[in-house]
Coordinates of C-alpha atoms in Angstrom, one line a residue:
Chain L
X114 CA -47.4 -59.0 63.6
X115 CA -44.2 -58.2 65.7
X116 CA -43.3 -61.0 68.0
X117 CA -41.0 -60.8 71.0
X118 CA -38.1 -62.5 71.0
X119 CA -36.8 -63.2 74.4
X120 CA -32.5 -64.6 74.5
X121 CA -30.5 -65.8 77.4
X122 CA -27.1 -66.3 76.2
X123 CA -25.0 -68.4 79.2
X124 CA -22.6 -70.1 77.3
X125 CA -18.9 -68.5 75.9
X126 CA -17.9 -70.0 72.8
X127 CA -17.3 -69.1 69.5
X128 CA -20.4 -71.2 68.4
X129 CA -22.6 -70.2 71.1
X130 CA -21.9 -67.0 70.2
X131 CA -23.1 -67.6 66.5
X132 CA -26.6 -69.6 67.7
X133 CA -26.9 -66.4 69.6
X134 CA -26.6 -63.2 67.0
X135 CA -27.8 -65.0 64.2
X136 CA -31.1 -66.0 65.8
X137 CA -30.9 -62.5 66.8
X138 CA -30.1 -60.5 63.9
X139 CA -32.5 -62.6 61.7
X140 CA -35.3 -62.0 64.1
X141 CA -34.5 -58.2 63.9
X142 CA -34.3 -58.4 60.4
X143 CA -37.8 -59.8 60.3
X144 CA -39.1 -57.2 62.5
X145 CA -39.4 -59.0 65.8
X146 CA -38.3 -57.3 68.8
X147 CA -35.8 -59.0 71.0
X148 CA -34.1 -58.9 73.4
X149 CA -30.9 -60.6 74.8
X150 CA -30.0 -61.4 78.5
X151 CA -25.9 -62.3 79.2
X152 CA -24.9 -64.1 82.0
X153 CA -22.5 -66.2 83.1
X154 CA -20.1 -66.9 80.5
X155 CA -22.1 -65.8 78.3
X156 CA -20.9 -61.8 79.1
X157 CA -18.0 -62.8 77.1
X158 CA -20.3 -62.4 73.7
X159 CA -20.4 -58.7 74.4
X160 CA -16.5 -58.3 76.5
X161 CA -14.9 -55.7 74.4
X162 CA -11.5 -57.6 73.8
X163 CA -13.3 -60.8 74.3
X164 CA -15.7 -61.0 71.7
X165 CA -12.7 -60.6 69.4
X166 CA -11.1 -64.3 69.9
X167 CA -14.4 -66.7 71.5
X168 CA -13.0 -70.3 71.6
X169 CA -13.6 -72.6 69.4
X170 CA -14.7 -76.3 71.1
X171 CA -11.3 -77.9 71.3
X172 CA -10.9 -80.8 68.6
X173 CA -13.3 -78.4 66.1
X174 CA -10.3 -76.0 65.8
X175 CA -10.6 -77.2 61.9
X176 CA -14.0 -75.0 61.5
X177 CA -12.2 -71.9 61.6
X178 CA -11.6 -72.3 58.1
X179 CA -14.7 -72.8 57.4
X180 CA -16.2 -69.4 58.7
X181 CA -14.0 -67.7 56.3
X182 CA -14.7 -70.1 53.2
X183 CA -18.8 -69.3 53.7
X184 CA -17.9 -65.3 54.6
X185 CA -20.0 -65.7 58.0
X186 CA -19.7 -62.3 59.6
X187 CA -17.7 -61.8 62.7
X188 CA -18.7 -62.0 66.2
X189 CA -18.1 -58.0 66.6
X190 CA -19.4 -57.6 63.4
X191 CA -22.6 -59.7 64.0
X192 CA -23.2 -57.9 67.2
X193 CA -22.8 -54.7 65.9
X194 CA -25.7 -55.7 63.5
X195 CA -27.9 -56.7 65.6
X196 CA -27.7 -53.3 67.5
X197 CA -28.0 -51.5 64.6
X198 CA -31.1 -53.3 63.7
X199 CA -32.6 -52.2 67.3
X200 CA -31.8 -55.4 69.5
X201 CA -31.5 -55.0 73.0
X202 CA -28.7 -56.3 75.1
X203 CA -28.6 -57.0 78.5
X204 CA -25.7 -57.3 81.0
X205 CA -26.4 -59.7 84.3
X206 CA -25.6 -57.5 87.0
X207 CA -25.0 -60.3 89.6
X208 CA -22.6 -62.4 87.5
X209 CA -20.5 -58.6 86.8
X210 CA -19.7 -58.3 90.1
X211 CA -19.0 -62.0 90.5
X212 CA -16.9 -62.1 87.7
X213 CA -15.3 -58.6 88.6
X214 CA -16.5 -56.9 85.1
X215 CA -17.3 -52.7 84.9
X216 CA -19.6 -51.8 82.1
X217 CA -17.4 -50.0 80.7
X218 CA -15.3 -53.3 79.9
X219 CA -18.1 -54.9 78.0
X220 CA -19.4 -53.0 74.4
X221 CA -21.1 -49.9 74.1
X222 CA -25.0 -49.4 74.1
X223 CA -26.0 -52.0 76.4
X224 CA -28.3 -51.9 79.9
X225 CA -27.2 -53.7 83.1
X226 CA -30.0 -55.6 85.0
X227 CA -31.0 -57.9 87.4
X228 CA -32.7 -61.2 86.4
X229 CA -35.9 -59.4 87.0
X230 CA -35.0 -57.5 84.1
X231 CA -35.6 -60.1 81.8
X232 CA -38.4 -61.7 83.4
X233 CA -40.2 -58.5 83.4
X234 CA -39.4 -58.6 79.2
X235 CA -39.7 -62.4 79.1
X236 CA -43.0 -62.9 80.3
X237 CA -45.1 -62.1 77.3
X238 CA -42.5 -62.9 74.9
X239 CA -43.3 -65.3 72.3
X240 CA -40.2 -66.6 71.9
X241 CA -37.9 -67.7 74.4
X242 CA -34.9 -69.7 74.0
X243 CA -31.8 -70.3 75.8
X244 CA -28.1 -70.7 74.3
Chain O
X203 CA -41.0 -64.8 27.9
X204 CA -40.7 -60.9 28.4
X205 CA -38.0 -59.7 30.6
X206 CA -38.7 -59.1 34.1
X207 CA -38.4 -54.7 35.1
X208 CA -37.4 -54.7 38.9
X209 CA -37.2 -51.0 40.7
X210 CA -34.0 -52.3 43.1
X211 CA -31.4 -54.9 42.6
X212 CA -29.4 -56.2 45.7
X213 CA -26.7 -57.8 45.7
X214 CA -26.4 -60.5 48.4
X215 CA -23.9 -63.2 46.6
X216 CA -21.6 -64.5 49.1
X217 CA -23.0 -63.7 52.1
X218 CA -23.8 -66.4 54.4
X219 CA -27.4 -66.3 56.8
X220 CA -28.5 -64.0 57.9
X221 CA -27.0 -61.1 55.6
X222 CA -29.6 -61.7 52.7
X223 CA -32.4 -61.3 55.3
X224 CA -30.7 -58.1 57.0
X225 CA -29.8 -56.5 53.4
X226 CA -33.1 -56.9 52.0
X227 CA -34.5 -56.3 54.8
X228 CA -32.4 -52.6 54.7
X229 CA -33.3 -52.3 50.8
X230 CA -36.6 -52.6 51.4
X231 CA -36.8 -49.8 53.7
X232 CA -36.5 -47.6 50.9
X233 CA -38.7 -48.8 48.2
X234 CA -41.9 -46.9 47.6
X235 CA -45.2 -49.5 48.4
X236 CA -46.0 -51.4 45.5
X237 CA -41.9 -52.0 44.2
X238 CA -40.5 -54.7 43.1
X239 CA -36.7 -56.1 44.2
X240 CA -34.6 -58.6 42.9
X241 CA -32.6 -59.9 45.6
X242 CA -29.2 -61.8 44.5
X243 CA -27.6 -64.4 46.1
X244 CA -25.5 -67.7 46.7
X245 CA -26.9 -68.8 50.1
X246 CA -29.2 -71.9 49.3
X247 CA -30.7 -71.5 52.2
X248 CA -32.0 -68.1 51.2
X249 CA -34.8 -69.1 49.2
X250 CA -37.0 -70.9 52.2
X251 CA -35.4 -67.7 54.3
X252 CA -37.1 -64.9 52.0
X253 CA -40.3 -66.8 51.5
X254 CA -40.3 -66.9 55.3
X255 CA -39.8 -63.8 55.7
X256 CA -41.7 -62.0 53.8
X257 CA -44.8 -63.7 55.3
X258 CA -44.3 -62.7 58.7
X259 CA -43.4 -59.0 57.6
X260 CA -46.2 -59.0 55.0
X261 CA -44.6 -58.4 52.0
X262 CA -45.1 -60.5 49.0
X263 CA -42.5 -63.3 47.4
X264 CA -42.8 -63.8 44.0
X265 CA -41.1 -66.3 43.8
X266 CA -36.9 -67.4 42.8
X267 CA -35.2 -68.6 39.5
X268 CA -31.8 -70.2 39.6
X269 CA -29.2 -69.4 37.2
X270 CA -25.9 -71.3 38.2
X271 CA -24.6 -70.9 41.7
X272 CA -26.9 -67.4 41.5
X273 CA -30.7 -67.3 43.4
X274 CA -32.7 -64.1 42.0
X275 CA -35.6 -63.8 44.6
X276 CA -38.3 -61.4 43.3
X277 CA -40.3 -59.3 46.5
X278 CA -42.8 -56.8 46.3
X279 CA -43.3 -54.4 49.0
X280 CA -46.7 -54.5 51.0
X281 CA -49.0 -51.8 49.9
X282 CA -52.2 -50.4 51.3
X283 CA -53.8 -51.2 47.9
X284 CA -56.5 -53.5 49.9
X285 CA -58.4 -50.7 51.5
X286 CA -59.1 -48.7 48.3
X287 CA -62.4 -48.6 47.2
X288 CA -63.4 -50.5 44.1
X289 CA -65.1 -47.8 41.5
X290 CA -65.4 -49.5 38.3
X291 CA -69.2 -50.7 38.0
X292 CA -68.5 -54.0 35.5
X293 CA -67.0 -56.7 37.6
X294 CA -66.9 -60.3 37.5
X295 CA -65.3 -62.7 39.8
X296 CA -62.9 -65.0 39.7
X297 CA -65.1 -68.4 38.9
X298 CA -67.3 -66.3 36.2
X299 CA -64.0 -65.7 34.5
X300 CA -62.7 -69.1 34.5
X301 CA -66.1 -70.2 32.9
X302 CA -66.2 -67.9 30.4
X303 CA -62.2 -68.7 29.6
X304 CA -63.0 -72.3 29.3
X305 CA -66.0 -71.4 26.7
X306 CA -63.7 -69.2 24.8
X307 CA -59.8 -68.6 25.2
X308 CA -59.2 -66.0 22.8
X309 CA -60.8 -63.9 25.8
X310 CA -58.9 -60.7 26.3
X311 CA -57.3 -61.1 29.8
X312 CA -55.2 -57.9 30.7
X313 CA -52.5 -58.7 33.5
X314 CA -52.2 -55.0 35.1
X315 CA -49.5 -56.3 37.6
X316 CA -46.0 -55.4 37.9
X317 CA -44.0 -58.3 35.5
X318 CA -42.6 -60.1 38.0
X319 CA -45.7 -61.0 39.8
X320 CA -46.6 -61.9 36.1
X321 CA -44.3 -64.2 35.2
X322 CA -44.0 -66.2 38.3
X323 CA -48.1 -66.8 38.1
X324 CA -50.5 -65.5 35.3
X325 CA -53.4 -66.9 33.8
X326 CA -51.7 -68.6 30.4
X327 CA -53.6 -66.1 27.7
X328 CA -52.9 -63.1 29.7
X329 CA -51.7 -59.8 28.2
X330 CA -49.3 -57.9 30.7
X331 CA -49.1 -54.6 30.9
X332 CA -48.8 -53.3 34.5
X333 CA -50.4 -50.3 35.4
X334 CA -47.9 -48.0 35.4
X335 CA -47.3 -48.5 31.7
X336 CA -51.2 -48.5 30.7
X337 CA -51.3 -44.9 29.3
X338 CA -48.2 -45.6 27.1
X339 CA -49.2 -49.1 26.2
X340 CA -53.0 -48.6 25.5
X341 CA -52.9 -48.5 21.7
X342 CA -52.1 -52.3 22.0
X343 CA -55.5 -53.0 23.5
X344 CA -58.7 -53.5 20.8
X345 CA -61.2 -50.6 21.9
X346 CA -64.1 -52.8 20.4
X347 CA -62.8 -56.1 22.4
X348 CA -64.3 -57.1 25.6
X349 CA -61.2 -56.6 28.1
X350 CA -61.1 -58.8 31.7
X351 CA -59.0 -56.8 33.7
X352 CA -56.9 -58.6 36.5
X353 CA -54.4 -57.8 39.2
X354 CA -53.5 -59.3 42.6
X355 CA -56.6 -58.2 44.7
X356 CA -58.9 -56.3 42.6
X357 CA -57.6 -52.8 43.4
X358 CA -55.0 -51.9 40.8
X359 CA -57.5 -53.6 37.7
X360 CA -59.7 -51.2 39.2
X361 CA -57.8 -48.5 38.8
X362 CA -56.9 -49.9 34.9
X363 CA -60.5 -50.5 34.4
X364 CA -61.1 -46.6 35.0
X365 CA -58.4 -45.6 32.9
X366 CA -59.8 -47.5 29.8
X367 CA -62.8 -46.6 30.0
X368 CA -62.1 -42.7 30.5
X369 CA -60.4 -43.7 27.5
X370 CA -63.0 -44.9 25.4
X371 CA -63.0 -48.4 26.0
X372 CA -66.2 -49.7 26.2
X373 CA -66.4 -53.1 27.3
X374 CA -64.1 -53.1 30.5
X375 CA -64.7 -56.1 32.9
X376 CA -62.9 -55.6 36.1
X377 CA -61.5 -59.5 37.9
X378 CA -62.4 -59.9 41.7
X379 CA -60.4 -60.4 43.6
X380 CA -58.1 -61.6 41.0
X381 CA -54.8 -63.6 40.9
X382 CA -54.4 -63.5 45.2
X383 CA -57.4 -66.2 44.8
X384 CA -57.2 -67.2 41.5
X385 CA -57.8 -71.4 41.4
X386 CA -57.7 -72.0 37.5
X387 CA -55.0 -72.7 35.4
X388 CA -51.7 -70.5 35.7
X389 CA -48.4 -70.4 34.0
X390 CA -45.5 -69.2 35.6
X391 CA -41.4 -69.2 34.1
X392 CA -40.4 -71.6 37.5

């Protein structure tokens, strides 16, 4: 019954951020396990300070509004949820020290890895999808 | 139509996806096997979300009414119910019963399920009592009428079935499997 659940997350936006943790999160919430792998841009999603302000696509500034009018969770919120509910988050080692990033600057409870990492978790999984 | 008991109400109005989904998934953590919830809400995309979900965790979705704005989703947590052995020695299954039902409907049917499962799906002339209430409720039962006794899989009719007839009720006829399978004519307040 419990299906894997395997996330790469490569992309730093406000939205990509959403496509990611909800996915996540409802996937938890359904008792998959899953698992998310940040690289790239994508590190941003779990960056301490920023997680807090993720752009918004410029021209879809408008949307912002929206967010608060449906009471969608935020990003640090979101993320915090999907911990709780037991999903696993990966840090790409290679693009830290490309982009200069400790572990320390990026949120609590997460592993650093190597893109074997993820392939080692990815390969049965039986979900894979890419944001 | 009788009002609906639940064990748990949740509150998920005004939260957008996936919060219903993560809250009732939390609630349900702590609701014996065999409970019902109501689940509130205002996210329409919650009712294909809950039906969803329960199938893949196994639980059972009874089904949702809309009042307003307002989606009251009705889930009953799995139980092991399936593995217990059937004890009662009168059975009849599920085409039998809707033979004899089509011959004569003042039949007694006896809905033992919890009333949410009831009212979302129940065989029209069906009493309900669930089985929790039986021993309170069994002076509203005929002890000289033949009694069909029906649930979701066979297991807690069984159980009813026993109870009644410890009870002095003579002509006890246990349903299998019962509603889970059952193809003939249902009512249901949808």
């Amino acid at each position: 019954m419990s299906k894997k659940v395997a996330i790469i997350a490569s992309n730093g936006g406000l939205f990509d951020a959403y496509k990611v943790f909800n996915i996540a999160t409802a996937a938890a919430a359904t008792e998959q396990e899953v698992t998310i792998f940040f690289t790239f841009e994508g590190l941003n999603l779990i960056h301490k300070e920023a997680q807090e302000e993720l752009p918004i696509p410029a021209g879809k500034e408008h949307f912002q509004e929206g967010f608060t009018k449906a009471n969608v969770p935020t990003i640090p919120e979101l993320s915090m949820m999907a911990q709780e509910l037991g999903v696993k988050f990966i840090g790409c080692q290679m693009t830290m020290d490309v982009m200069g990033l400790e572990k320390d600057q990026l949120i609590d409870g997460i592993e650093v890895g190597g893109a074997v990492t993820f392939l080692e978790y990815a390969k049965d999984a039986d979900i894979t999808l890419t944001f | 139509m009788e009002n609906m008991t639940v064990n748990v109400q949740l509150d998920a109005k005004g939260l957008a996806c996936p919060m219903p989904i993560v809250k009732t998934k939390k609630a349900m953590k702590d609701l014996e096997p065999g409970q019902v919830i109501e689940v509130q809400a205002t996210d329409k995309g919650s009712k294909a979300d809950m039906k969803a979900w329960a199938e893949s965790t196994g639980h059972q979705y009874l089904g949702t009414i809309e009042e307003g704005d307002v989606l009251k989703h009705y889930l009953r947590k799995s139980s092991e119910e399936e593995a217990v052995e059937r004890k009662h020695p009168n059975v009849i299954d599920n085409k039998g019963l809707e033979k004899k039902l089509q011959e004569n409907n003042s039949l007694v049917v006896l809905d033992v399920r919890e009333t949410a499962e009831y009212a979302f799906n129940h065989i029209p002339s069906a009493i309900s009592i669930p089985l929790g209430k039986l021993e309170e409720r069994m002076n509203e039962l005929s002890k000289e009428a033949e009694i069909y006794v029906v649930c979701r899989t066979g297991s807690r009719s069984d159980l009813a079935a026993q109870k009644l007839t410890e009870n002095g009720f003579e002509r006890v006829i246990n349903v299998v499997p019962g509603m889970s399978e059952w193809t003939g004519e249902t009512e249901s307040i949808e």
